[in-house]
Short mmCIF file of C-alpha atoms and ligand atoms in Angstrom, two decimals:
data_model
loop_
_atom_site.label_atom_id
_atom_site.label_comp_id
_atom_site.label_asym_id
_atom_site.label_seq_id
_atom_site.Cartn_x
_atom_site.Cartn_y
_atom_site.Cartn_z
CA UNK A 1 2.32 16.33 13.83
CA UNK A 2 3.14 14.53 17.02
CA UNK A 3 2.41 10.80 17.37
CA UNK A 4 -0.81 10.22 19.29
CA UNK A 5 0.93 7.98 21.79
CA UNK A 6 3.91 10.31 22.18
CA UNK A 7 3.23 10.45 25.90
CA UNK A 8 3.94 6.74 26.11
CA UNK A 9 7.10 7.01 24.07
CA UNK A 10 10.15 8.19 25.91
CA UNK A 11 12.88 10.29 24.34
CA UNK A 12 15.13 9.40 27.30
CA UNK A 13 14.92 5.66 26.62
CA UNK A 14 18.11 3.75 25.90
CA UNK A 15 16.21 1.83 23.21
CA UNK A 16 15.61 3.63 19.92
CA UNK A 17 12.42 1.58 19.45
CA UNK A 18 10.87 3.40 22.45
CA UNK A 19 11.68 6.83 21.11
CA UNK A 20 9.87 8.90 18.48
CA UNK A 21 12.53 9.83 15.91
CA UNK A 22 11.44 12.22 13.16
CA UNK A 23 13.11 12.58 9.78
CA UNK A 24 14.10 16.16 10.58
CA UNK A 25 14.58 17.08 14.23
CA UNK A 26 14.78 20.42 16.07
CA UNK A 27 18.57 20.03 16.37
CA UNK A 28 19.39 19.08 12.81
CA UNK A 29 22.50 21.30 12.52
CA UNK A 30 24.06 19.65 15.59
CA UNK A 31 23.13 16.22 14.26
CA UNK A 32 24.82 17.06 10.93
CA UNK A 33 28.08 18.01 12.68
CA UNK A 34 28.17 14.95 14.92
CA UNK A 35 27.30 12.72 11.98
CA UNK A 36 30.42 13.89 10.13
CA UNK A 37 32.55 12.59 13.01
CA UNK A 38 30.48 9.39 13.09
CA UNK A 39 31.06 8.81 9.37
CA UNK A 40 34.75 9.51 9.72
CA UNK A 41 35.10 6.94 12.55
CA UNK A 42 33.20 4.47 10.40
CA UNK A 43 35.43 5.08 7.37
CA UNK A 44 38.54 4.72 9.52
CA UNK A 45 37.38 1.33 10.74
CA UNK A 46 36.79 2.55 14.30
CA UNK A 47 33.52 0.70 14.68
CA UNK A 48 33.11 1.14 18.44
CA UNK A 49 33.65 4.86 18.29
CA UNK A 50 31.35 5.14 15.27
CA UNK A 51 28.61 3.34 17.20
CA UNK A 52 29.02 5.73 20.16
CA UNK A 53 28.50 8.69 17.85
CA UNK A 54 25.62 6.92 16.13
CA UNK A 55 23.89 6.42 19.48
CA UNK A 56 24.50 10.03 20.50
CA UNK A 57 23.15 11.29 17.18
CA UNK A 58 20.14 9.02 17.53
CA UNK A 59 19.26 10.23 21.03
CA UNK A 60 19.52 13.86 19.85
CA UNK A 61 17.25 13.10 16.86
CA UNK A 62 14.53 12.11 19.33
CA UNK A 63 15.02 15.13 21.61
CA UNK A 64 11.85 17.16 21.04
CA UNK A 65 13.15 20.68 21.83
CA UNK A 66 15.83 22.95 20.49
CA UNK A 67 18.91 22.46 22.65
CA UNK A 68 20.00 25.81 24.11
CA UNK A 69 21.86 24.72 27.22
CA UNK A 70 23.96 21.77 28.35
CA UNK A 71 21.51 21.19 31.21
CA UNK A 72 19.04 19.83 28.66
CA UNK A 73 21.34 17.03 27.55
CA UNK A 74 23.19 16.07 30.73
CA UNK A 75 20.66 13.43 31.72
CA UNK A 76 20.30 11.90 28.25
CA UNK A 77 21.80 8.43 27.78
CA UNK A 78 24.78 8.02 25.41
CA UNK A 79 25.90 11.62 25.94
CA UNK A 80 29.27 11.15 27.62
CA UNK A 81 32.07 13.54 28.47
CA UNK A 82 33.46 13.74 24.93
CA UNK A 83 30.10 14.37 23.24
CA UNK A 84 29.11 16.86 25.95
CA UNK A 85 32.24 18.84 25.14
CA UNK A 86 31.37 18.85 21.45
CA UNK A 87 27.81 19.97 22.16
CA UNK A 88 29.17 22.73 24.39
CA UNK A 89 31.38 23.97 21.57
CA UNK A 90 28.40 23.84 19.21
CA UNK A 91 26.23 25.84 21.61
CA UNK A 92 28.98 28.46 22.00
CA UNK A 93 30.09 28.78 18.39
CA UNK A 94 27.49 27.12 16.17
CA UNK A 95 30.03 24.60 14.91
CA UNK A 96 32.28 21.73 15.94
CA UNK A 97 35.91 22.30 14.93
CA UNK A 98 36.74 18.59 14.76
CA UNK A 99 33.85 17.98 12.36
CA UNK A 100 34.83 20.92 10.16
CA UNK A 101 38.45 19.80 10.04
CA UNK A 102 37.43 16.25 9.11
CA UNK A 103 34.97 17.49 6.50
CA UNK A 104 37.64 19.63 4.82
CA UNK A 105 40.29 16.91 4.78
CA UNK A 106 41.31 15.24 1.53
CA UNK A 107 41.40 11.87 3.26
CA UNK A 108 37.79 12.07 4.49
CA UNK A 109 36.52 13.37 1.17
CA UNK A 110 38.32 10.66 -0.77
CA UNK A 111 37.27 7.82 1.53
CA UNK A 112 33.66 9.09 1.40
CA UNK A 113 33.79 9.21 -2.39
CA UNK A 114 35.28 5.72 -2.72
CA UNK A 115 32.88 4.12 -0.27
CA UNK A 116 29.94 5.70 -2.08
CA UNK A 117 30.61 3.11 -4.81
CA UNK A 118 28.37 0.15 -4.17
CA UNK A 119 30.50 -2.76 -2.95
CA UNK A 120 33.43 -0.64 -1.75
CA UNK A 121 33.54 -0.53 2.03
CA UNK A 122 35.84 1.29 4.43
CA UNK A 123 38.79 -1.08 4.39
CA UNK A 124 38.88 -1.28 0.59
CA UNK A 125 38.56 2.51 0.44
CA UNK A 126 41.54 2.90 2.78
CA UNK A 127 43.59 0.39 0.78
CA UNK A 128 42.86 2.31 -2.45
CA UNK A 129 43.68 5.61 -0.72
CA UNK A 130 46.97 4.21 0.53
CA UNK A 131 47.82 3.22 -3.05
CA UNK A 132 47.64 6.93 -3.85
CA UNK A 133 44.31 6.87 -5.68
CA UNK A 134 42.25 10.04 -5.20
CA UNK A 135 39.55 10.32 -7.85
CA UNK A 136 36.93 8.17 -9.52
CA UNK A 137 39.01 8.39 -12.66
CA UNK A 138 41.93 6.89 -10.70
CA UNK A 139 39.61 4.04 -9.66
CA UNK A 140 38.50 3.41 -13.23
CA UNK A 141 42.09 3.12 -14.34
CA UNK A 142 42.96 0.90 -11.38
CA UNK A 143 40.03 -1.46 -11.95
CA UNK A 144 40.36 -1.34 -15.73
CA UNK A 145 36.82 -0.14 -16.37
CA UNK A 146 35.82 -0.62 -20.01
CA UNK A 147 33.10 1.26 -21.89
CA UNK A 148 30.91 -1.86 -21.84
CA UNK A 149 30.92 -1.75 -18.05
CA UNK A 150 29.33 1.67 -18.29
CA UNK A 151 26.91 0.84 -21.10
CA UNK A 152 23.61 -0.74 -20.25
CA UNK A 153 24.13 -4.45 -19.95
CA UNK A 154 21.73 -6.53 -21.94
CA UNK A 155 22.93 -9.67 -20.28
CA UNK A 156 22.13 -10.26 -16.64
CA UNK A 157 25.13 -9.81 -14.42
CA UNK A 158 24.97 -12.04 -11.41
CA UNK A 159 27.38 -11.22 -8.67
CA UNK A 160 27.01 -13.71 -5.86
CA UNK A 161 28.49 -12.43 -2.66
CA UNK A 162 30.38 -14.46 -0.14
CA UNK A 163 28.30 -15.24 2.94
CA UNK A 164 28.82 -12.42 5.35
CA UNK A 165 27.52 -11.03 8.57
CA UNK A 166 24.11 -9.37 8.57
CA UNK A 167 24.03 -5.58 8.37
CA UNK A 168 23.33 -5.14 12.07
CA UNK A 169 26.54 -6.97 12.95
CA UNK A 170 28.53 -4.97 10.46
CA UNK A 171 27.35 -1.55 11.52
CA UNK A 172 26.57 0.53 8.46
CA UNK A 173 29.21 -1.05 6.27
CA UNK A 174 27.55 -1.98 3.04
CA UNK A 175 29.11 -4.77 1.11
CA UNK A 176 32.65 -4.35 2.29
CA UNK A 177 34.97 -7.06 0.91
CA UNK A 178 31.95 -9.13 -0.04
CA UNK A 179 32.02 -8.24 -3.70
CA UNK A 180 34.88 -8.73 -6.10
CA UNK A 181 36.58 -6.57 -8.69
CA UNK A 182 34.16 -7.54 -11.44
CA UNK A 183 31.29 -6.10 -9.46
CA UNK A 184 33.29 -2.99 -8.61
CA UNK A 185 33.77 -2.39 -12.36
CA UNK A 186 30.01 -2.65 -12.86
CA UNK A 187 29.32 -0.41 -9.86
CA UNK A 188 31.72 2.23 -11.18
CA UNK A 189 29.84 2.12 -14.48
CA UNK A 190 26.54 2.61 -12.68
CA UNK A 191 27.75 5.22 -10.21
CA UNK A 192 26.23 8.30 -11.85
CA UNK A 193 22.79 6.73 -12.04
CA UNK A 194 22.91 5.17 -8.57
CA UNK A 195 23.98 8.49 -7.04
CA UNK A 196 20.70 10.05 -8.18
CA UNK A 197 17.95 10.08 -5.57
CA UNK A 198 14.53 8.58 -6.32
CA UNK A 199 11.49 10.81 -5.73
CA UNK A 200 8.49 9.29 -3.96
CA UNK A 201 6.28 9.25 -7.06
CA UNK A 202 8.85 7.17 -8.92
CA UNK A 203 9.25 4.82 -5.95
CA UNK A 204 5.48 4.23 -6.10
CA UNK A 205 5.58 3.67 -9.87
CA UNK A 206 8.38 1.10 -9.43
CA UNK A 207 6.17 -0.66 -6.90
CA UNK A 208 3.22 -0.71 -9.34
CA UNK A 209 5.32 -1.90 -12.29
CA UNK A 210 6.87 -4.73 -10.29
CA UNK A 211 3.51 -5.78 -8.82
CA UNK A 212 1.98 -5.91 -12.32
CA UNK A 213 4.67 -8.37 -13.43
CA UNK A 214 4.33 -10.40 -10.23
CA UNK A 215 0.54 -10.59 -10.60
CA UNK A 216 1.01 -12.23 -14.03
CA UNK A 217 3.42 -14.72 -12.52
CA UNK A 218 1.52 -15.51 -9.33
CA UNK A 219 -1.85 -13.82 -8.80
CA UNK A 220 -2.76 -12.65 -5.30
CA UNK A 221 0.59 -11.49 -3.94
CA UNK A 222 0.68 -8.56 -1.55
CA UNK A 223 3.54 -6.18 -0.88
CA UNK A 224 4.70 -3.21 1.15
CA UNK A 225 7.24 -0.66 0.00
CA UNK A 226 9.58 -0.39 2.98
CA UNK A 227 12.95 1.28 3.68
CA UNK A 228 13.42 5.03 3.84
CA UNK A 229 10.35 5.60 1.65
CA UNK A 230 8.10 4.14 4.34
CA UNK A 231 9.80 6.30 6.96
CA UNK A 232 8.76 9.35 4.94
CA UNK A 233 11.97 10.27 3.10
CA UNK A 234 11.17 12.57 0.17
CA UNK A 235 13.96 10.96 -1.87
CA UNK A 236 15.37 7.46 -1.55
CA UNK A 237 18.67 5.89 -2.55
CA UNK A 238 16.94 2.68 -3.55
CA UNK A 239 13.56 0.97 -3.42
CA UNK A 240 12.93 -1.86 -0.97
CA UNK A 241 9.81 -4.03 -1.33
CA UNK A 242 8.66 -6.90 0.90
CA UNK A 243 6.30 -9.45 -0.69
CA UNK A 244 4.19 -12.35 0.43
CA UNK A 245 1.33 -14.54 -0.78
CA UNK A 246 -1.56 -15.76 1.40
CA UNK A 247 -0.67 -19.30 0.35
CA UNK A 248 2.78 -19.98 1.83
CA UNK A 249 3.51 -22.71 -0.71
CA UNK A 250 3.44 -20.09 -3.48
CA UNK A 251 6.28 -18.06 -1.97
CA UNK A 252 9.12 -20.53 -2.36
CA UNK A 253 11.19 -19.81 -5.46
CA UNK A 254 9.07 -16.78 -6.35
CA UNK A 255 11.91 -14.30 -5.90
CA UNK A 256 14.05 -15.99 -8.55
CA UNK A 257 11.07 -16.33 -10.90
CA UNK A 258 10.22 -12.65 -10.58
CA UNK A 259 13.80 -11.55 -11.14
CA UNK A 260 14.04 -13.75 -14.22
CA UNK A 261 10.81 -12.26 -15.59
CA UNK A 262 11.88 -8.69 -14.89
CA UNK A 263 15.18 -9.44 -16.58
CA UNK A 264 13.47 -10.92 -19.64
CA UNK A 265 11.38 -7.76 -19.87
CA UNK A 266 14.53 -5.65 -19.73
CA UNK A 267 13.62 -4.12 -16.38
CA UNK A 268 16.29 -5.79 -14.26
CA UNK A 269 19.78 -5.37 -15.64
CA UNK A 270 21.94 -6.56 -12.75
CA UNK A 271 21.52 -8.89 -9.80
CA UNK A 272 24.02 -8.51 -6.98
CA UNK A 273 22.64 -11.14 -4.68
CA UNK A 274 20.03 -13.76 -5.16
CA UNK A 275 19.32 -15.94 -2.20
CA UNK A 276 16.79 -18.49 -1.26
CA UNK A 277 16.45 -21.23 1.26
CA UNK A 278 19.95 -22.66 0.93
CA UNK A 279 20.75 -25.96 2.57
CA UNK A 280 22.79 -24.11 5.17
CA UNK A 281 19.75 -22.08 6.10
CA UNK A 282 17.45 -25.03 6.61
CA UNK A 283 18.38 -25.19 10.29
CA UNK A 284 17.39 -21.53 10.63
CA UNK A 285 20.71 -20.81 12.25
CA UNK A 286 21.22 -18.14 9.63
CA UNK A 287 17.93 -16.28 10.12
CA UNK A 288 18.78 -13.19 8.15
CA UNK A 289 19.29 -15.31 5.05
CA UNK A 290 16.09 -17.32 5.39
CA UNK A 291 14.11 -14.73 3.46
CA UNK A 292 14.43 -15.00 -0.29
CA UNK A 293 15.85 -11.77 -1.59
CA UNK A 294 17.42 -10.18 -4.62
CA UNK A 295 19.43 -6.97 -4.66
CA UNK A 296 19.06 -5.72 -8.22
CA UNK A 297 19.45 -2.85 -10.64
CA UNK A 298 16.16 -1.79 -12.25
CA UNK A 299 15.30 0.39 -15.21
CA UNK A 300 11.81 1.76 -15.79
CA UNK A 301 10.22 0.32 -18.96
CA UNK A 302 9.68 2.75 -21.87
CA UNK A 303 5.91 2.24 -21.53
CA UNK A 304 5.94 4.06 -18.17
CA UNK A 305 5.57 7.84 -17.98
CA UNK A 306 8.40 7.66 -15.44
CA UNK A 307 10.80 6.17 -17.98
CA UNK A 308 14.02 8.21 -17.89
CA UNK A 309 16.69 5.61 -18.54
CA UNK A 310 18.16 6.19 -15.07
CA UNK A 311 19.04 2.90 -13.44
CA UNK A 312 17.83 2.36 -9.88
CA UNK A 313 18.71 -0.01 -7.08
CA UNK A 314 15.77 -2.28 -6.24
CA UNK A 315 15.71 -4.72 -3.34
CA UNK A 316 13.09 -7.48 -3.44
CA UNK A 317 12.39 -9.48 -0.29
CA UNK A 318 10.04 -12.46 -0.15
CA UNK A 319 8.57 -13.75 3.11
CA UNK A 320 6.05 -16.45 3.92
CA UNK A 321 2.92 -14.99 5.60
CA UNK A 322 4.10 -16.09 9.07
CA UNK A 323 7.08 -13.76 8.96
CA UNK A 324 5.77 -11.10 6.57
CA UNK A 325 5.28 -8.49 9.30
CA UNK A 326 8.64 -9.08 10.93
CA UNK A 327 10.20 -8.70 7.47
CA UNK A 328 8.28 -5.45 6.98
CA UNK A 329 9.46 -4.15 10.37
CA UNK A 330 13.08 -5.18 9.78
CA UNK A 331 13.27 -3.71 6.29
CA UNK A 332 11.46 -0.52 7.25
CA UNK A 333 14.38 0.26 9.55
CA UNK A 334 15.99 2.48 10.42
CA UNK A 335 19.04 0.30 11.09
CA UNK A 336 19.28 1.78 14.60
CA UNK A 337 15.55 1.31 15.26
CA UNK A 338 15.78 -2.29 14.14
CA UNK A 339 18.96 -2.97 16.07
CA UNK A 340 17.32 -1.75 19.27
CA UNK A 341 14.17 -3.82 18.71
CA UNK A 342 16.50 -6.81 18.60
CA UNK A 343 18.27 -5.67 21.77
CA UNK A 344 14.98 -4.90 23.54
CA UNK A 345 13.49 -8.29 22.60
CA UNK A 346 16.55 -10.02 23.99
CA UNK A 347 16.94 -7.96 27.18
CA UNK A 348 13.30 -7.68 28.20
CA UNK A 349 11.62 -10.77 26.82
CA UNK A 350 14.31 -13.36 26.13
CA UNK A 351 13.20 -13.23 22.52
CA UNK A 352 15.15 -13.24 19.32
CA UNK A 353 13.88 -10.74 16.77
CA UNK A 354 14.96 -10.23 13.22
CA UNK A 355 13.50 -9.71 9.75
CA UNK A 356 12.83 -13.43 9.43
CA UNK A 357 10.95 -13.96 12.66
CA UNK A 358 10.42 -13.77 16.40
CA UNK A 359 11.62 -16.71 18.48
CA UNK A 360 11.56 -17.28 22.24
CA UNK A 361 15.08 -18.21 23.29
CA UNK A 362 14.48 -20.83 25.99
CA UNK A 363 12.22 -23.15 23.99
CA UNK A 364 12.73 -21.86 20.44
CA UNK A 365 8.98 -21.25 20.15
CA UNK A 366 8.25 -19.09 17.12
CA UNK A 367 5.63 -16.32 17.03
CA UNK A 368 3.72 -15.28 13.95
CA UNK A 369 2.16 -11.84 14.29
CA UNK A 370 -0.82 -11.22 11.97
CA UNK A 371 -0.20 -7.49 11.78
CA UNK A 372 2.67 -5.10 12.34
CA UNK A 373 0.97 -3.78 15.48
CA UNK A 374 0.67 -7.35 16.80
CA UNK A 375 4.45 -7.73 16.44
CA UNK A 376 4.97 -4.60 18.56
CA UNK A 377 2.46 -5.95 21.12
CA UNK A 378 4.22 -9.30 21.25
CA UNK A 379 7.46 -7.54 22.12
CA UNK A 380 5.76 -5.29 24.68
CA UNK A 381 6.53 -2.20 22.61
CA UNK A 382 4.39 0.87 22.14
CA UNK A 383 3.36 1.35 18.53
CA UNK A 384 5.66 3.70 16.61
CA UNK A 385 4.51 5.00 13.23
CA UNK A 386 7.07 4.29 10.47
CA UNK A 387 7.74 8.02 9.99
CA UNK A 388 8.84 8.17 13.66
CA UNK A 389 11.37 5.35 13.20
CA UNK A 390 14.15 7.57 11.83
CA UNK A 391 16.42 6.74 14.76
P1 TTP B 401 18.49 0.50 2.95
O1 TTP B 401 17.74 0.41 1.67
O2 TTP B 401 19.95 0.22 2.88
O3 TTP B 401 18.33 1.96 3.61
P2 TTP B 401 17.06 2.90 3.72
O4 TTP B 401 15.94 2.39 2.90
O5 TTP B 401 16.81 3.10 5.16
O6 TTP B 401 17.54 4.30 3.11
P3 TTP B 401 17.94 4.59 1.58
O7 TTP B 401 17.71 3.36 0.78
O8 TTP B 401 17.12 5.73 1.07
O9 TTP B 401 19.40 4.95 1.64
O10 TTP B 401 17.88 -0.51 4.00
C1 TTP B 401 16.49 -0.55 4.26
C2 TTP B 401 16.25 -1.15 5.60
O11 TTP B 401 16.39 -2.55 5.53
C3 TTP B 401 17.23 -0.68 6.65
O12 TTP B 401 16.70 0.40 7.34
C4 TTP B 401 17.45 -1.89 7.50
C5 TTP B 401 17.08 -3.04 6.64
N1 TTP B 401 18.17 -3.86 6.10
C6 TTP B 401 18.29 -5.16 6.51
O13 TTP B 401 17.51 -5.64 7.32
N2 TTP B 401 19.30 -5.93 5.99
C7 TTP B 401 20.17 -5.43 5.07
O14 TTP B 401 21.07 -6.13 4.61
C8 TTP B 401 20.04 -4.07 4.65
C9 TTP B 401 20.98 -3.47 3.65
C10 TTP B 401 19.03 -3.34 5.19
MN1 MN B 402 23.67 -17.64 2.18
MN1 MN B 403 16.29 1.77 0.91
MN1 MN B 404 17.91 -1.34 0.20
#
């Protein structure tokens, strides 16, 4: 199915938010090869190079035909000399030697493994690699993981992170250096569960279970399940939910109350980050943090037919009604789609966009879209269905 306004979208655009990017594209094998190099650059701390590959991959994801000749890609943005050479090799041989070499290397495999642990980012992974560690067992010994780290915690584990740059300023690095050794021990204990993907039906059940608890706490809340689920992924790594309440005064403090309730019911076992309207956010200089959010570990209650005992990552985001739709857009992603909305808003409209609002730069006027479509309209963007935001 092709988006109805595909004609108005433009796969040649430099902005991912003007392109239609499906989950699976006609050039998926090429994308997979280039993405190995992208991940390797990322793991090696070569952020600029990683971003170049990310942009190249993203433009190919939106290319609507199978690529059979270099002529098809020569006019695409972000496809420079280096990438053109790699595509040429792929067209000739069906593979990219550099990607295959990287993929087979012990270093890449080990860094990938280490950074798959929540809270371990590239530079920690490299440090551990340089210490000679190679396996998860090595990590457990190094961090002194005890059986109780692996066992289900009955007591809530709060791991408050240091303030750090928002995701879009960090590239894809999740949690690097933000979390300490105590969290890493917990994350190692959870790794088998958190590595398991979440099917759509279970994502939906998690949404229902959480909403039932929230309704008891504060009737009348509304929510949208966002993240990869909303973009159509068949299996997610976590569940992301944005909430609001028609009465803005009911939203403040609700995130903490919900997390406490879920914890009391045994459904939330860990909380990695709980944030609200801190004093330092009152000036709204720290927009990303002005939504209340909790990054948690959830376990389905025994009363649910989906109860398996597998622990899941659950992100809860609370927004006042004024910024609900910008929060939904931001947390629907993809990261690249969102990053380019921000860039587009700045370049074309002198506006600042992020999950916590839309602000005009010159007079700081804030805009409060009443729907998601209205937010796109405000930014002069064609509507893009969530399942076409897999940039
Ligand atoms: P993620 O949950 O990290 O990723 P995802 O849902 O796209 O895919 P999956 O969970 O299956 O791996 O982030 C969800 C979206 O939220 C992401 O596309 C961009 C946005 N986001 C932020 O705005 N800030 C953040 O700190 C993070 C982690 C994500
Ligand atoms: Mn903060
Ligand atoms: Mn997600
Ligand atoms: Mn998430």
